[in-house]
CSV table of C-alpha atoms in Angstrom, one decimal:
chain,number,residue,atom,x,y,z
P,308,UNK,CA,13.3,14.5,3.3
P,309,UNK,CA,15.0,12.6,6.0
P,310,UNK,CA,18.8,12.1,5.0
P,311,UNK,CA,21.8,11.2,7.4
P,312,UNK,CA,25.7,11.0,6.6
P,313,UNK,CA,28.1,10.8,9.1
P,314,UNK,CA,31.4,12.3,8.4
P,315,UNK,CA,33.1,9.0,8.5
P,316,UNK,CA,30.8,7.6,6.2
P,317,UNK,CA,32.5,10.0,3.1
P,318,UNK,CA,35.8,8.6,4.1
P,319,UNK,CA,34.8,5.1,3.2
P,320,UNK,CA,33.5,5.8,0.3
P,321,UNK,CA,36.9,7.3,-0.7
P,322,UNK,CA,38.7,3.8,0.4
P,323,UNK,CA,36.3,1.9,-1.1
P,324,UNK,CA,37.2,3.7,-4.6
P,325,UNK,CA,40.8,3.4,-3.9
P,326,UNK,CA,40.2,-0.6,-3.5
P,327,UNK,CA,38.1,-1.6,-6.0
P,328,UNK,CA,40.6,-2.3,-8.6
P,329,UNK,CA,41.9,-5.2,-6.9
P,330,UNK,CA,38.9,-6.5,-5.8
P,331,UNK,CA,37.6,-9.6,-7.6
P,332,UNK,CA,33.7,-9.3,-6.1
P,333,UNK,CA,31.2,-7.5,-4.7
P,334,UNK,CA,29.2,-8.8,-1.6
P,335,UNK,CA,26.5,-6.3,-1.3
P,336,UNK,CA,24.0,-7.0,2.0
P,337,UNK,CA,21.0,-5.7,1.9
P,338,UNK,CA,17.6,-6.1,4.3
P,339,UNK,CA,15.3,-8.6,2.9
P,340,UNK,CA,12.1,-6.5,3.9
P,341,UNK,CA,13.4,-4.3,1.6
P,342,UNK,CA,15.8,-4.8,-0.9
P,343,UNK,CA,15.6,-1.6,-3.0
P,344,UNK,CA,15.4,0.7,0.0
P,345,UNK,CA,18.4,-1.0,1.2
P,346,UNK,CA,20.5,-0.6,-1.8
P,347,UNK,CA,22.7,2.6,-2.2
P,348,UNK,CA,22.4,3.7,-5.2
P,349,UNK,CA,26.4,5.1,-4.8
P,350,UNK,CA,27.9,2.1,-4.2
P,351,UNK,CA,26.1,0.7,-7.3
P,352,UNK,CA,27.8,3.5,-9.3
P,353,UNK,CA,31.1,2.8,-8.0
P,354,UNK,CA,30.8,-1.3,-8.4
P,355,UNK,CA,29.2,-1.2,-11.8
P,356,UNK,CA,32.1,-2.7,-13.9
P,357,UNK,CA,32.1,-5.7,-10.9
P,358,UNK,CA,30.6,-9.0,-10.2
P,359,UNK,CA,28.0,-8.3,-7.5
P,360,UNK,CA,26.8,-10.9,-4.7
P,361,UNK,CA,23.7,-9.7,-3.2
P,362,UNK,CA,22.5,-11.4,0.1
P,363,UNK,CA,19.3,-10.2,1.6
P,364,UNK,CA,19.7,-10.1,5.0
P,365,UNK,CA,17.2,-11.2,7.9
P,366,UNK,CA,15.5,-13.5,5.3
P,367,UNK,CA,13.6,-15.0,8.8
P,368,UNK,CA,11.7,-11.9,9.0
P,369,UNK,CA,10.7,-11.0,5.2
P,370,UNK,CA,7.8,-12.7,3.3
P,371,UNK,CA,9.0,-15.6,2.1
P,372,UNK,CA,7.1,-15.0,-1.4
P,373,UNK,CA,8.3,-11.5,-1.7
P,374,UNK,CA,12.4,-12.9,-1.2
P,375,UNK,CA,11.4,-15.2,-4.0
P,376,UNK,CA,10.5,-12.0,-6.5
P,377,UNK,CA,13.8,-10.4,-5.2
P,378,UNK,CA,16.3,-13.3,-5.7
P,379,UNK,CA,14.7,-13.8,-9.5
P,380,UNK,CA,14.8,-10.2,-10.0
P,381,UNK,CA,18.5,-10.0,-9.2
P,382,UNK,CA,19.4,-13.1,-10.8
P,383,UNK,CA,18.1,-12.1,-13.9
P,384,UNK,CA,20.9,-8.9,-14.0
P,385,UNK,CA,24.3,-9.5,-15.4
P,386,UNK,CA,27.0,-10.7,-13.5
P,387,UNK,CA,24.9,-10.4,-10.6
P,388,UNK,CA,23.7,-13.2,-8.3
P,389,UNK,CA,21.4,-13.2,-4.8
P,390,UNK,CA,21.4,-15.5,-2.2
P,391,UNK,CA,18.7,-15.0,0.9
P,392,UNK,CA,20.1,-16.0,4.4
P,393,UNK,CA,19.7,-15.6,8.1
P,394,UNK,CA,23.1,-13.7,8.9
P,395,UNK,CA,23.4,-15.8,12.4
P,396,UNK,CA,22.6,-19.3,10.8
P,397,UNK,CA,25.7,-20.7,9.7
P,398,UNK,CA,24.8,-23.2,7.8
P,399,UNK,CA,22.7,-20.7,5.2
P,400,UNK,CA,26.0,-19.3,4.6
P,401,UNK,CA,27.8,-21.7,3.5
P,402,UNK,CA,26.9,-21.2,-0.4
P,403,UNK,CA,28.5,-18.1,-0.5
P,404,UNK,CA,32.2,-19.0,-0.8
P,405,UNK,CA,31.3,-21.2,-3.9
P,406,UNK,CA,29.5,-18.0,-5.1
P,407,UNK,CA,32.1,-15.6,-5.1
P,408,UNK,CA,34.7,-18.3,-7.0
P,409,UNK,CA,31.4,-18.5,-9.7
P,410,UNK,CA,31.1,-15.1,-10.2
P,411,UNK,CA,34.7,-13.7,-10.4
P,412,UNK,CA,35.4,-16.5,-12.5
P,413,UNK,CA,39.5,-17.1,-13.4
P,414,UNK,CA,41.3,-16.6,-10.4
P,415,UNK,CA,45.2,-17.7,-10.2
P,416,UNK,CA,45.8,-20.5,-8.2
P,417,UNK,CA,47.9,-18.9,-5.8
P,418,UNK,CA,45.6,-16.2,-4.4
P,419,UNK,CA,42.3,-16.2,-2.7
P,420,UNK,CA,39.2,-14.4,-4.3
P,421,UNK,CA,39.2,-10.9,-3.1
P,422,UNK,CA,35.7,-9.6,-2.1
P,423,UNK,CA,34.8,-6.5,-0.6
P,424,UNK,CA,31.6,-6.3,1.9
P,425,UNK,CA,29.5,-3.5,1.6
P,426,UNK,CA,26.0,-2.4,2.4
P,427,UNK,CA,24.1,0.3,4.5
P,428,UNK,CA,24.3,0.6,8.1
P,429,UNK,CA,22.8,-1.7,10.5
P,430,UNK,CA,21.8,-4.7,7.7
P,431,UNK,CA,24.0,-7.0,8.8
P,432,UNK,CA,27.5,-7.2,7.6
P,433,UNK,CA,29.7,-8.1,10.4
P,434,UNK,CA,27.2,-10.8,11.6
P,435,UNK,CA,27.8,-11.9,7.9
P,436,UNK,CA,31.8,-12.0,8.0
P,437,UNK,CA,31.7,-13.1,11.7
P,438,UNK,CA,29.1,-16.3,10.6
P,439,UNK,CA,31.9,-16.7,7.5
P,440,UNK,CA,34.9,-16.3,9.6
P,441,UNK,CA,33.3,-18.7,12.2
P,442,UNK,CA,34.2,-16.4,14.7
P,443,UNK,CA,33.7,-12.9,16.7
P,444,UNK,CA,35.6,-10.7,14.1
P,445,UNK,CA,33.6,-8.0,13.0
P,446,UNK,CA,32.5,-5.9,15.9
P,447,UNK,CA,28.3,-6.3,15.7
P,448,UNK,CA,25.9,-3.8,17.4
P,449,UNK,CA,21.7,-3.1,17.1
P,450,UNK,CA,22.2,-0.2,15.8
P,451,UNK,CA,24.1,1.9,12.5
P,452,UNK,CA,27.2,2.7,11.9
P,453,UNK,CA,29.1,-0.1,13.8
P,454,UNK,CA,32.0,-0.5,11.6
P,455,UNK,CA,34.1,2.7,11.6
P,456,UNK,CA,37.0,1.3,9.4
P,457,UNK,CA,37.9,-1.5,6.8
P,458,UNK,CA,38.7,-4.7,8.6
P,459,UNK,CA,40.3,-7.6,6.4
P,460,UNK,CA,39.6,-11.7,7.1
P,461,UNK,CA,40.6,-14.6,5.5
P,462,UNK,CA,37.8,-17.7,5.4
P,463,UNK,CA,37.5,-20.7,4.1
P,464,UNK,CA,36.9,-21.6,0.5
P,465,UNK,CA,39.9,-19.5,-0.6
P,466,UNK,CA,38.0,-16.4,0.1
P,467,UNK,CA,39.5,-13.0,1.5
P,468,UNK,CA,36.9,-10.5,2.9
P,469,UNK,CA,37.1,-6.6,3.2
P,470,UNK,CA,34.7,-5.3,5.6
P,471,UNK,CA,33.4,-1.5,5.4
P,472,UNK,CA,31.6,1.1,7.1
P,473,UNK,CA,27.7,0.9,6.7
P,474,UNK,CA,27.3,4.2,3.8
P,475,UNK,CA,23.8,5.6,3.4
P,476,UNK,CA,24.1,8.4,0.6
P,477,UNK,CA,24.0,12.4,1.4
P,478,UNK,CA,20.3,13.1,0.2
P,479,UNK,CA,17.3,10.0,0.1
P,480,UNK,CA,15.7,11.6,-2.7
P,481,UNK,CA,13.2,8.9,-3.2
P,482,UNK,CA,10.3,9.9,0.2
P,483,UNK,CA,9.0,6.5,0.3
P,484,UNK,CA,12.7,4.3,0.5
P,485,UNK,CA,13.8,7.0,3.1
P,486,UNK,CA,10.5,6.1,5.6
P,487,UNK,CA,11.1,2.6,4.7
P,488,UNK,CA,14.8,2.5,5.6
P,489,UNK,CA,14.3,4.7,8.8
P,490,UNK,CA,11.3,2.1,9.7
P,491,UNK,CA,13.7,-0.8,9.1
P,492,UNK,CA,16.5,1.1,12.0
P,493,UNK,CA,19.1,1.8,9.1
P,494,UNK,CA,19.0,5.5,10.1
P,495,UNK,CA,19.6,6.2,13.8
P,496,UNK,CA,16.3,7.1,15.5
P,497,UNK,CA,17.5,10.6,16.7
P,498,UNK,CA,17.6,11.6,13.5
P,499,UNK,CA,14.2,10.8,12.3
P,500,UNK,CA,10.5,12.1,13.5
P,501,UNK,CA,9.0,8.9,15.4
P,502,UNK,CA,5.5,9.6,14.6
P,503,UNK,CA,5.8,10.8,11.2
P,504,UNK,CA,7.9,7.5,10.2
P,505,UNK,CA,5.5,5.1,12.0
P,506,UNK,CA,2.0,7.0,10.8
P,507,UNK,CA,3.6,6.4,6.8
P,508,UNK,CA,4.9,2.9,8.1
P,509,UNK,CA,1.3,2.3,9.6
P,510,UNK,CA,-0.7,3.1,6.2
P,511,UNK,CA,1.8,1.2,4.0
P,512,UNK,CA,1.4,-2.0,6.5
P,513,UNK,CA,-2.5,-1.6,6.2
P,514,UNK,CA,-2.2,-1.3,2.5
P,515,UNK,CA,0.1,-4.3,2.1
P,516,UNK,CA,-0.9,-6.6,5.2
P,517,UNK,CA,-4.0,-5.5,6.5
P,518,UNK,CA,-4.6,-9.0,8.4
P,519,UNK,CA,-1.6,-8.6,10.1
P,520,UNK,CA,-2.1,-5.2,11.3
P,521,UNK,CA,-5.2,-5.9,12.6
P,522,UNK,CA,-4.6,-9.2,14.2
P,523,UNK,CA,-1.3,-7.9,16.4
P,524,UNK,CA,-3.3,-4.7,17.3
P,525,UNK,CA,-6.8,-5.8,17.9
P,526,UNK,CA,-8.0,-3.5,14.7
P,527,UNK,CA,-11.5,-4.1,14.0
P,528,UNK,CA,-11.1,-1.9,10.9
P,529,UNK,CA,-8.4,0.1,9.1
P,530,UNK,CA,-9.8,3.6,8.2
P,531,UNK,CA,-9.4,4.8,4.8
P,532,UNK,CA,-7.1,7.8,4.2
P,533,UNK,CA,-8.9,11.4,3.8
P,534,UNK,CA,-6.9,13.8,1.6
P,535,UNK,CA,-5.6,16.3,3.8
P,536,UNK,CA,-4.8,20.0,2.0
P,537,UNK,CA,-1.9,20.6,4.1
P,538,UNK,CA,0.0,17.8,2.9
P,539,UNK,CA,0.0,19.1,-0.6
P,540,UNK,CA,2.3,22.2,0.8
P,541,UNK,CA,5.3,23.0,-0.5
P,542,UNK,CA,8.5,22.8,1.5
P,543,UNK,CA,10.8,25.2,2.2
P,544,UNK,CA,13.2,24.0,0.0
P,545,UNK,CA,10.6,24.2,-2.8
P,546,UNK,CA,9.8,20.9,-3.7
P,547,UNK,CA,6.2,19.3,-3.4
P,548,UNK,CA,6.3,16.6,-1.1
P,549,UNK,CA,4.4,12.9,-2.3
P,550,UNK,CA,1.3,12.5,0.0
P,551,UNK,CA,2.5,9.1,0.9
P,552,UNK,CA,-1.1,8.6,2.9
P,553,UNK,CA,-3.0,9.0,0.0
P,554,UNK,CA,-0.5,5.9,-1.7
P,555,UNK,CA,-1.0,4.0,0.6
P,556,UNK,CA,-5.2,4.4,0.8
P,557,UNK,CA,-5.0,4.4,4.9
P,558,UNK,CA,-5.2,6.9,7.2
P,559,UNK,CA,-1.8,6.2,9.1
P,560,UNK,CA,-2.7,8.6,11.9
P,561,UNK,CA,-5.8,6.9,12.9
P,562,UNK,CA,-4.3,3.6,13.2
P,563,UNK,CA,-1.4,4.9,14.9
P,564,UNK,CA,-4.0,6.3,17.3
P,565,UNK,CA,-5.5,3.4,18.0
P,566,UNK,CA,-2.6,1.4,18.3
P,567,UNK,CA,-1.3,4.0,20.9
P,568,UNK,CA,-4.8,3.5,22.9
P,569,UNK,CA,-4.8,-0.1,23.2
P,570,UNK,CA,-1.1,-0.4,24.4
P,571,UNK,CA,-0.6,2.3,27.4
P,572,UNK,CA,-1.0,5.7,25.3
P,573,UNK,CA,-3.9,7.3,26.4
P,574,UNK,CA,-3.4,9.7,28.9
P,575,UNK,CA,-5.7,11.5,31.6
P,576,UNK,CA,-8.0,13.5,30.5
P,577,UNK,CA,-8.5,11.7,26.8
P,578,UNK,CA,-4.9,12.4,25.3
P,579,UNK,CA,-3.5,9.8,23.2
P,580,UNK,CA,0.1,9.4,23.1
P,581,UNK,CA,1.1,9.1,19.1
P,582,UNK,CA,5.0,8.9,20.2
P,583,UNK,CA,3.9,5.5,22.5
P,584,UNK,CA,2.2,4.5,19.7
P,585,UNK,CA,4.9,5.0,17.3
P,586,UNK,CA,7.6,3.2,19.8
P,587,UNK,CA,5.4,0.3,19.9
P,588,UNK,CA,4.9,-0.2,15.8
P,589,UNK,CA,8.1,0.5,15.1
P,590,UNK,CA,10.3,-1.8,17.9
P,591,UNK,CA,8.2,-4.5,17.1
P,592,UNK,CA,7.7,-4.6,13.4
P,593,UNK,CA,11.6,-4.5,13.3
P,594,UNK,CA,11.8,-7.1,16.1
P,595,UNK,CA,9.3,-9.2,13.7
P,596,UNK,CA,6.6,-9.4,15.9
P,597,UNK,CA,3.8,-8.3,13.3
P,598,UNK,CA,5.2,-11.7,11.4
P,599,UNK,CA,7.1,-12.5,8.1
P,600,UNK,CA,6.9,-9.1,6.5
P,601,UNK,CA,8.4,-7.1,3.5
P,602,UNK,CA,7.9,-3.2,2.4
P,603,UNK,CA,8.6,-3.3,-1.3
P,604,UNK,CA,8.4,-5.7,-4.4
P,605,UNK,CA,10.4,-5.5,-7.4
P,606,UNK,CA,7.3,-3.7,-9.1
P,607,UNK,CA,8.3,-0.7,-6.9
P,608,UNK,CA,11.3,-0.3,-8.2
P,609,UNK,CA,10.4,4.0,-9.7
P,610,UNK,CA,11.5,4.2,-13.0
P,611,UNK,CA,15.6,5.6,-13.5
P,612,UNK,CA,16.4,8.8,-13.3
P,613,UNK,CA,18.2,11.0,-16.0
P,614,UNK,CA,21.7,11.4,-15.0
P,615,UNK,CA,23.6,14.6,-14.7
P,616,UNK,CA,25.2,15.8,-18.2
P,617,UNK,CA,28.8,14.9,-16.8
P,618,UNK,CA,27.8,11.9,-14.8
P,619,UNK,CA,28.9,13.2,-11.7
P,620,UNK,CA,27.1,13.0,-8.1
P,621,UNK,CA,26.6,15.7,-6.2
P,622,UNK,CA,28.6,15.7,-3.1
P,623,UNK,CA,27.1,18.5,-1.3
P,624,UNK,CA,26.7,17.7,2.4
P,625,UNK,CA,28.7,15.0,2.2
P,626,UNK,CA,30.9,15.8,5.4
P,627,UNK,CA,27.6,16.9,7.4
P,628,UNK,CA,27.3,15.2,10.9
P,629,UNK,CA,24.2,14.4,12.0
């Protein structure tokens, strides 16, 4: 399972513990192609008795139906609101001041709401606070893990934001949000297998936007997946691992192939490059190029899991590099 937690990434989630009790809000930003994915589960553990703002991010590139089944889905939770934006359009922003005063309700007079900004890396949080602020505050970057340390900023509205390191959780145990979130660029691309993310990312596309696919690639048919014995192995670590082909229906490597052929990835002699193949899907799905896209609905949300007897997580790993 892919999994990646920088060492800096388990001190914020002590400082984000030690200043939550004097925070009136919780601004969590997630990626509007996919909102689940995006989520940490840790950081909704550690906000649970809070107020939470959720803002999907990059609303420009997610299906504009989809953000509609996410906003009513978060609305619907309590003490919990969502607001879809563009991160660099200021004027989408502007609701969110008024927001936060709604959801932490009585504030005294003489102090500004106190929110703390959090969210996984690389979805968008210091073009957030720097579209608030009105200015270059937060430092912004293409890639995770920008924000090394809390960074405070007073903006308007009577508002004070606390920035924080992008966190992404020691062990993605759910297969089909870590490909997603390592599709979407939240986990630096060194640490992930190029082909193996974009062959899954290739069969879930075809499953949920098969026009699409095709169109942008020239597909004159998506092949349909063909169970393949070896991906019913165990891994080392024992666990069986979900045939995430068989999901999706498609056969992920042979539209990855073809893909590869028909943009500079076959090589002399009949080779096809899979890694060329995989650059191209993945740079330009996240660059929006396949069109308004999203990689999860509310209806697959897995069901919860039974918590540990003492309600503790498991740290293990946490201070592993990657």
């Amino acid at each position: 399972m892919l999994g990646w937690y920088p060492g800096h990434m388990h001190k914020a989630r002590r400082q984000i513990t030690e200043a939550l009790p004097e925070i009136d809000v919780v601004i969590e930003v997630l990626d509007a192609r996919l909102p689940y994915s995006s989520a940490n589960p840790m950081l909704a553990e550690l906000t649970r008795h809070k107020p939470v703002l959720k803002i999907l991010s990059r609303a420009d590139l997610a299906d504009p139906e989809r953000t509609r089944e996410w906003v009513a889905h978060f609305d619907a939770q309590p003490d919990m609101r969502a607001l879809a934006v563009t991160t660099t359009q200021a004027r989408e922003l502007k609701r969110i001041p008024k927001l936060c005063h709604e959801l932490a309700g009585q504030v005294r007079a003489d102090r500004d709401v106190r929110v703390m900004v959090m969210g996984i890396p690389n979805v968008g949080k210091s073009t957030l606070i720097n579209g608030l602020a009105g200015k270059a505050i937060a430092r912004t970057g293409n890639e995770p893990a920008v924000t090394k340390r809390q960074q405070k900023v007073r903006i308007g509205g009577r508002v004070a934001l606390i920035d924080t390191p992008g966190v992404l959780w020691p062990k993605i145990e759910d297969q089909a949000s870590a490909y997603r979130l390592a599709a979407s660029g939240a986990i630096r691309d060194t640490a992930i297998d190029y082909v193996d993310v974009a062959v899954v990312t290739a069969a879930e596309l075809a499953r949920r936007y098969p026009e699409a696919l095709k169109a942008r690639y020239k597909l004159k048919a998506l092949p349909a997946y063909a169970a393949n014995p070896a991906a019913e192995g165990v891994d080392a670590d024992g666990p069986v691992r979900v045939d995430l082909l068989a999901l999706a229906g498609f056969d992920g490597h042979a539209i990855l192939a073809e893909i590869a052929i028909r943009r500079g990835g076959l090589r002399p002699g009949g080779e096809v490059d899979l890694h060329r193949g995989a650059e191209v899907l993945l740079h330009e799905l996240r660059d929006g190029k396949l069109g308004r896209l999203t990689l999860e609905t509310p209806a697959d949300i897995p069901p919860a899991p039974c918590a540990e007897p003492d309600g503790r997580e498991d740290d293990a790993g946490a201070d592993d590099t990657a």
